[in-house]
CSV table of N, CA and C in Angstrom, one decimal:
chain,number,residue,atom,x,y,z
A,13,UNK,N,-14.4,34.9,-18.4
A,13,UNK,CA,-14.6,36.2,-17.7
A,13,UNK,C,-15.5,36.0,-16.5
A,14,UNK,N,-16.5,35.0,-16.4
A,14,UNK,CA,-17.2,34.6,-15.3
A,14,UNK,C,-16.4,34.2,-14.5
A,15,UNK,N,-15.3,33.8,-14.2
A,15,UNK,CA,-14.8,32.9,-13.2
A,15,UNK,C,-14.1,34.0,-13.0
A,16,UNK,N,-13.0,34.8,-13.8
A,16,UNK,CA,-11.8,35.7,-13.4
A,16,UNK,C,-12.1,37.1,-13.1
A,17,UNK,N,-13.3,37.5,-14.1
A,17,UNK,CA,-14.1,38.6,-13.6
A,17,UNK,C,-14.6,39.0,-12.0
A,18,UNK,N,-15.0,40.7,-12.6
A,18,UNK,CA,-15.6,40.9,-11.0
A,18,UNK,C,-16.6,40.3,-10.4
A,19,UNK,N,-16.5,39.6,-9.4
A,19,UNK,CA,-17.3,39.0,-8.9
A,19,UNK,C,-17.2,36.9,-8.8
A,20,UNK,N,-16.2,37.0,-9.7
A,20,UNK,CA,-15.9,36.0,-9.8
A,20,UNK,C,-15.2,34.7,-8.8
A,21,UNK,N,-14.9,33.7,-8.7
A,21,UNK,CA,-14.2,32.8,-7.6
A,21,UNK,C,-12.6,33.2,-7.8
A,22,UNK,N,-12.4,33.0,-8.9
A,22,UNK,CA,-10.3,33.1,-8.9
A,22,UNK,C,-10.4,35.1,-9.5
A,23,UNK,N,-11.1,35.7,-8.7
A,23,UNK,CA,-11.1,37.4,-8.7
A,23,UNK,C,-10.3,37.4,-7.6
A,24,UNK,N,-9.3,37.9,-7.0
A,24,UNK,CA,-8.7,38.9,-5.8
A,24,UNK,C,-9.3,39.5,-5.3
A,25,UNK,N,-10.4,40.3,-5.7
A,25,UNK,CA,-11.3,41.2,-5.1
A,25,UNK,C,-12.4,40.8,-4.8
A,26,UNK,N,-12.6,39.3,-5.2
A,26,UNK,CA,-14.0,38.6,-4.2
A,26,UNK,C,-13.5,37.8,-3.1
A,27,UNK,N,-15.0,38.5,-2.0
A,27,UNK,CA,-14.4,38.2,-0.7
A,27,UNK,C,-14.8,36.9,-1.0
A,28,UNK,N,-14.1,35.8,0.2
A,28,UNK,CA,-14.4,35.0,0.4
A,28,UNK,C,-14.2,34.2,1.9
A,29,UNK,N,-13.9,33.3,2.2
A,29,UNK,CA,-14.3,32.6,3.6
A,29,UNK,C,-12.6,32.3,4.0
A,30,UNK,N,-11.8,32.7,3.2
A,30,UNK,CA,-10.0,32.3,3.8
A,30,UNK,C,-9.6,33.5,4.2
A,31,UNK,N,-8.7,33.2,5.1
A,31,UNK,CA,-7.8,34.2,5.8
A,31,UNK,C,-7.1,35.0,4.9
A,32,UNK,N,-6.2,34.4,3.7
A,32,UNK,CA,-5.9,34.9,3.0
A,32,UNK,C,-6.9,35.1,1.3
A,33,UNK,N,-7.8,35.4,1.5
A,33,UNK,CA,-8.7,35.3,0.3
A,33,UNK,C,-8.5,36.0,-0.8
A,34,UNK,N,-7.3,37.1,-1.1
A,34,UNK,CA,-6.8,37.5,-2.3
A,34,UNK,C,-6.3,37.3,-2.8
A,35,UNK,N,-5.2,36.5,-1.7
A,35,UNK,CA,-4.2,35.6,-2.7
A,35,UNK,C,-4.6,34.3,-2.8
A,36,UNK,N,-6.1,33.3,-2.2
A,36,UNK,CA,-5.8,32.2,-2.8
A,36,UNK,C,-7.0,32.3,-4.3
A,37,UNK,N,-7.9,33.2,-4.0
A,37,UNK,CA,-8.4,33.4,-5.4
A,37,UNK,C,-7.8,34.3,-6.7
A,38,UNK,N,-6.9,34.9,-6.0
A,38,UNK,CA,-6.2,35.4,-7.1
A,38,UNK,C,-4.8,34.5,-8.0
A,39,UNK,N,-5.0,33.3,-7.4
A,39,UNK,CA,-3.8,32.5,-7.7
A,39,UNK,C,-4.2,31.2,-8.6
A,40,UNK,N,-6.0,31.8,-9.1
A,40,UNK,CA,-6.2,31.1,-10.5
A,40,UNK,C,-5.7,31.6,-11.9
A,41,UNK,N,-5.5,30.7,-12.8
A,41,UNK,CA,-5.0,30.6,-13.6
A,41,UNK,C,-6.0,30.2,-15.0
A,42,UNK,N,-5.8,31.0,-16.1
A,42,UNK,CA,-6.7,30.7,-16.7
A,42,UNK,C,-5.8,29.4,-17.8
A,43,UNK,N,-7.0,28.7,-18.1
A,43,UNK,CA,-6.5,27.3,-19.0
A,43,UNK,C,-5.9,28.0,-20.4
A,44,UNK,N,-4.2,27.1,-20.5
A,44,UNK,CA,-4.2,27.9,-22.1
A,44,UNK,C,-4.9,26.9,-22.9
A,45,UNK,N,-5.2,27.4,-24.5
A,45,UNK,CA,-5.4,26.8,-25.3
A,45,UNK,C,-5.3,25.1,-25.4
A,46,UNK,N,-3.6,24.7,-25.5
A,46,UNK,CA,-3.2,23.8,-25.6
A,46,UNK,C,-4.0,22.7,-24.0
A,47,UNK,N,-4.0,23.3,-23.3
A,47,UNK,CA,-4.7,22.6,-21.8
A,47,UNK,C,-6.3,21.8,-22.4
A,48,UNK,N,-7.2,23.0,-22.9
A,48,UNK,CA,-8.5,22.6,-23.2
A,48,UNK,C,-8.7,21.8,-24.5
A,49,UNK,N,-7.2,22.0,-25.3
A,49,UNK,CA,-7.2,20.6,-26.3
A,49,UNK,C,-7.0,19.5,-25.5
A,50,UNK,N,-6.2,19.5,-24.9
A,50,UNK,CA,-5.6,18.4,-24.1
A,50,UNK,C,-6.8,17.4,-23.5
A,51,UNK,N,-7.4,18.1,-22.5
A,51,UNK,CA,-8.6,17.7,-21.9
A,51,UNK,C,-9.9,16.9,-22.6
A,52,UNK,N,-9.9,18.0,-24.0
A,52,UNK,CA,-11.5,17.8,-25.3
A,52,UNK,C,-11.0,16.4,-25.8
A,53,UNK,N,-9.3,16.2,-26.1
A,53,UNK,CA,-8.6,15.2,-26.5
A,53,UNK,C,-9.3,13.9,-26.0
A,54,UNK,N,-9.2,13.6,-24.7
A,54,UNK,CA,-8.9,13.1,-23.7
A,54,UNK,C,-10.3,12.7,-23.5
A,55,UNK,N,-11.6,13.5,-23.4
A,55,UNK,CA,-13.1,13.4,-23.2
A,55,UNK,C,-13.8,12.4,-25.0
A,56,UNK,N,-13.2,13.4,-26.0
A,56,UNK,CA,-13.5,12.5,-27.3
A,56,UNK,C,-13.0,11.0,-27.3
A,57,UNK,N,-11.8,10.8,-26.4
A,57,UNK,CA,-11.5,9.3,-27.0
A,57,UNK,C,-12.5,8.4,-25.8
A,58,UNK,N,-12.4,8.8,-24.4
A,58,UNK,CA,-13.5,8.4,-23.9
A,58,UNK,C,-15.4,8.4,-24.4
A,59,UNK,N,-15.2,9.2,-25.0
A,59,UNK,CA,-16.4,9.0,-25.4
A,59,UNK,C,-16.6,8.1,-27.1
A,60,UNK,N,-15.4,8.1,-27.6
A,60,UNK,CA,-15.5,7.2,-28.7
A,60,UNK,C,-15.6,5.9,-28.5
A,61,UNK,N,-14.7,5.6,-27.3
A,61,UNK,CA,-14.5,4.0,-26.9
A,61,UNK,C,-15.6,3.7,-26.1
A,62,UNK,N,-16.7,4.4,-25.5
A,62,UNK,CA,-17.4,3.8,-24.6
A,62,UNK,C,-19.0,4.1,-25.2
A,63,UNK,N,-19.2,5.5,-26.2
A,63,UNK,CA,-19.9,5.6,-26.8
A,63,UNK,C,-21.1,7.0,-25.5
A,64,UNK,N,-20.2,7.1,-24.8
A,64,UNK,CA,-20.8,8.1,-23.7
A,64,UNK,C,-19.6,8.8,-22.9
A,65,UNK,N,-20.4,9.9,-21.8
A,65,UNK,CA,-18.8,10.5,-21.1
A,65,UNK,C,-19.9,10.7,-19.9
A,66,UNK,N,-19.4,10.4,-18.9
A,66,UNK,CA,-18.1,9.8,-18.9
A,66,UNK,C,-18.6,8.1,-19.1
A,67,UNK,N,-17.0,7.2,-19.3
A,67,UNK,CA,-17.1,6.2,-20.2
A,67,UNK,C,-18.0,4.9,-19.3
A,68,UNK,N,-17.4,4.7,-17.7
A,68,UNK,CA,-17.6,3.4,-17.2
A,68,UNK,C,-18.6,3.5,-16.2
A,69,UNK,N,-19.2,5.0,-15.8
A,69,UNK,CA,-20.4,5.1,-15.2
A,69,UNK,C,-21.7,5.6,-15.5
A,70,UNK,N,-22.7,5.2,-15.2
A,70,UNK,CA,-24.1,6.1,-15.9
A,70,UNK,C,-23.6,7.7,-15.5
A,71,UNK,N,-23.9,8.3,-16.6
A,71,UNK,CA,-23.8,10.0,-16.6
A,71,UNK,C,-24.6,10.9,-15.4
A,72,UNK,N,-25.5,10.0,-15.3
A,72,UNK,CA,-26.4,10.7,-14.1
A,72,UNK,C,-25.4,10.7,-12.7
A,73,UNK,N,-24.7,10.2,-12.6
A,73,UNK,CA,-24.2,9.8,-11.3
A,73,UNK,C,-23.2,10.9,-11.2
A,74,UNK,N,-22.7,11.8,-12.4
A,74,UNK,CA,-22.2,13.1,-11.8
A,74,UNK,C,-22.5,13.7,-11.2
A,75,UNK,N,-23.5,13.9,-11.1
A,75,UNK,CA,-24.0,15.0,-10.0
A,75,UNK,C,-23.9,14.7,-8.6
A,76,UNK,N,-24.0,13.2,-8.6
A,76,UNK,CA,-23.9,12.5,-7.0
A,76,UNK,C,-22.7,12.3,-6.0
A,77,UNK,N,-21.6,12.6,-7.0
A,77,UNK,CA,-20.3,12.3,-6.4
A,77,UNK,C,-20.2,12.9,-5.3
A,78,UNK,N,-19.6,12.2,-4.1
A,78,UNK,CA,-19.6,13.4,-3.1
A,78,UNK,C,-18.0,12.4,-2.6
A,79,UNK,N,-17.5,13.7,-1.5
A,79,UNK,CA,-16.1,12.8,-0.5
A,79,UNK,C,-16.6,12.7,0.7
A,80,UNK,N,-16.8,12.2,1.6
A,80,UNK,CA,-16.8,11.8,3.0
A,80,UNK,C,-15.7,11.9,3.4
A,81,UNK,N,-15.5,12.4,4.3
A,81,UNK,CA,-14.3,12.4,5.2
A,81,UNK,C,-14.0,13.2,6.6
A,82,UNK,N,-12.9,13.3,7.6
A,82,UNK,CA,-12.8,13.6,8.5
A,82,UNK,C,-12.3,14.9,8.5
A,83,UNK,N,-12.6,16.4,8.6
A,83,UNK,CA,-12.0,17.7,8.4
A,83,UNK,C,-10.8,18.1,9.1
A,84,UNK,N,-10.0,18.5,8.8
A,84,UNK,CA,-8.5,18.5,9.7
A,84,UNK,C,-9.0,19.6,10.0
A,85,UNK,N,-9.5,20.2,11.2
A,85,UNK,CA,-10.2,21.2,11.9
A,85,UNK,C,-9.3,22.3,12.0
A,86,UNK,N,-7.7,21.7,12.4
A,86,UNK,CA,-6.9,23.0,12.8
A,86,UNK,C,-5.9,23.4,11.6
A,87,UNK,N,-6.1,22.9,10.0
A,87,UNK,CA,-6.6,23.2,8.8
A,87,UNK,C,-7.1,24.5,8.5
A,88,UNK,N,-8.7,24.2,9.0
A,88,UNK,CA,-9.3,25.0,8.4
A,88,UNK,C,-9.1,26.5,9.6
A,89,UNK,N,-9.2,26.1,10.7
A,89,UNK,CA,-9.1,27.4,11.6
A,89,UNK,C,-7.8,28.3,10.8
A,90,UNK,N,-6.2,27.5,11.0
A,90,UNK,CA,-5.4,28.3,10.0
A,90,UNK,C,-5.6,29.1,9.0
A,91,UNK,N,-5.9,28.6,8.1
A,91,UNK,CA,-7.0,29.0,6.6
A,91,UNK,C,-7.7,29.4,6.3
A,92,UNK,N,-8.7,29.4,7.3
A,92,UNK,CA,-9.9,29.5,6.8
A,92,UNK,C,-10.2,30.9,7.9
A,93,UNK,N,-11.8,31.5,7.9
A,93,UNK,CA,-12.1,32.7,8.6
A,93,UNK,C,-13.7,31.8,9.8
A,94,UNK,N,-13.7,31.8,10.9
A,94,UNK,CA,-14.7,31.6,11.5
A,94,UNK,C,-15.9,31.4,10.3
A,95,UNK,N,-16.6,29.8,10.5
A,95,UNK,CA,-17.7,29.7,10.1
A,95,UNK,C,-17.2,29.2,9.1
A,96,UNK,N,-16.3,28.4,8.7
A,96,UNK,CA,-15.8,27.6,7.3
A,96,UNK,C,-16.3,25.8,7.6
A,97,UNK,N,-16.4,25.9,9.0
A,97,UNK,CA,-17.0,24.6,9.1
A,97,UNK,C,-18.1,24.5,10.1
A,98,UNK,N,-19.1,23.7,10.1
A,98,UNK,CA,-20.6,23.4,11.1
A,98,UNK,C,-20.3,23.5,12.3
A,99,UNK,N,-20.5,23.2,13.4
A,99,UNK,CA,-20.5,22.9,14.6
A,99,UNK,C,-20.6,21.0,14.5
A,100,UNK,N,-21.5,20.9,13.7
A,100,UNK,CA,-21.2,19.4,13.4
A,100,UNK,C,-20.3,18.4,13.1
A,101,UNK,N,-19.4,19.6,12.6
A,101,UNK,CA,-18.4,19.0,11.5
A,101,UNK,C,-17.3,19.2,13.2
A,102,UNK,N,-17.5,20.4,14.0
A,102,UNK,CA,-16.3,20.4,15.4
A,102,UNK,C,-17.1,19.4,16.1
A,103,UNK,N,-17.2,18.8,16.6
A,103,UNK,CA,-18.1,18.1,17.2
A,103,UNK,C,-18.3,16.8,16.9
A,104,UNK,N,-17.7,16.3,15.5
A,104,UNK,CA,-17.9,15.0,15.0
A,104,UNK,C,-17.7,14.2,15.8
A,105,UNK,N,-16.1,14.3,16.2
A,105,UNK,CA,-15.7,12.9,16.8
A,105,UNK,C,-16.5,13.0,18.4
A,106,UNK,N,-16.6,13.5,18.9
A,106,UNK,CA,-17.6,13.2,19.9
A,106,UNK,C,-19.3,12.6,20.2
A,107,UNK,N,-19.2,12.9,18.4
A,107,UNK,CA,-20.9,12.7,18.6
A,107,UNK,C,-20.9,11.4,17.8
A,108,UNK,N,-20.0,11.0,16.8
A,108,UNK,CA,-19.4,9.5,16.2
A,108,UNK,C,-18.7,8.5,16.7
A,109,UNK,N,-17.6,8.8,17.4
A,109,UNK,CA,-16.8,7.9,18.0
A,109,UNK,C,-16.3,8.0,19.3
A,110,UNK,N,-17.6,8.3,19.9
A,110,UNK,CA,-17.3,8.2,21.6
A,110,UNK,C,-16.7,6.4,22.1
A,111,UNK,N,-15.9,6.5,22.7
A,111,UNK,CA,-15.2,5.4,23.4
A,111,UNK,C,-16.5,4.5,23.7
């Protein structure tokens, strides 16, 4: 109910930062049953074979994961509503990889 609910991220009726923001939040789906066996499946054997979850890295390091990467700018302008990305983020390649 938190997620699909009012106020929630996959709600239609919460605004958000996309051009089309009712249909791409309202175009979550909630997990059936058989999905979050699948998944619990899938976490217990990892955690049986390694004796922790996740199996091949310290646990602490979830929190740290991050992506680096280059923002397809005219991406987000399509998609997105003014202010979905920094000035840093338009500006990158001139302030990184000047000739």
């Amino acid at each position: 109910q938190r997620k699909f609910g009012a106020g929630g991220p996959f709600n239609a009726n919460t605004p958000g930062p996309y051009r089309e923001s009712a249909a791409v939040r309202g175009a979550g789906k909630v997990h059936s049953e058989e999905f979050k066996e699948c998944v619990a499946t899938m976490a217990q054997y990892v955690f049986d074979k390694f004796g922790k979850f996740p199996g091949t890295v310290p646990s602490i390091f979830i929190l740290t994961y991050l992506q680096a990467h280059h923002l397809d700018l005219e991406f987000y302008d399509k998609h997105f509503t003014a202010g979905a990305y920094l000035e840093t983020h338009a500006r990158h390649h001139e302030l990184w990889h000047r000739a």
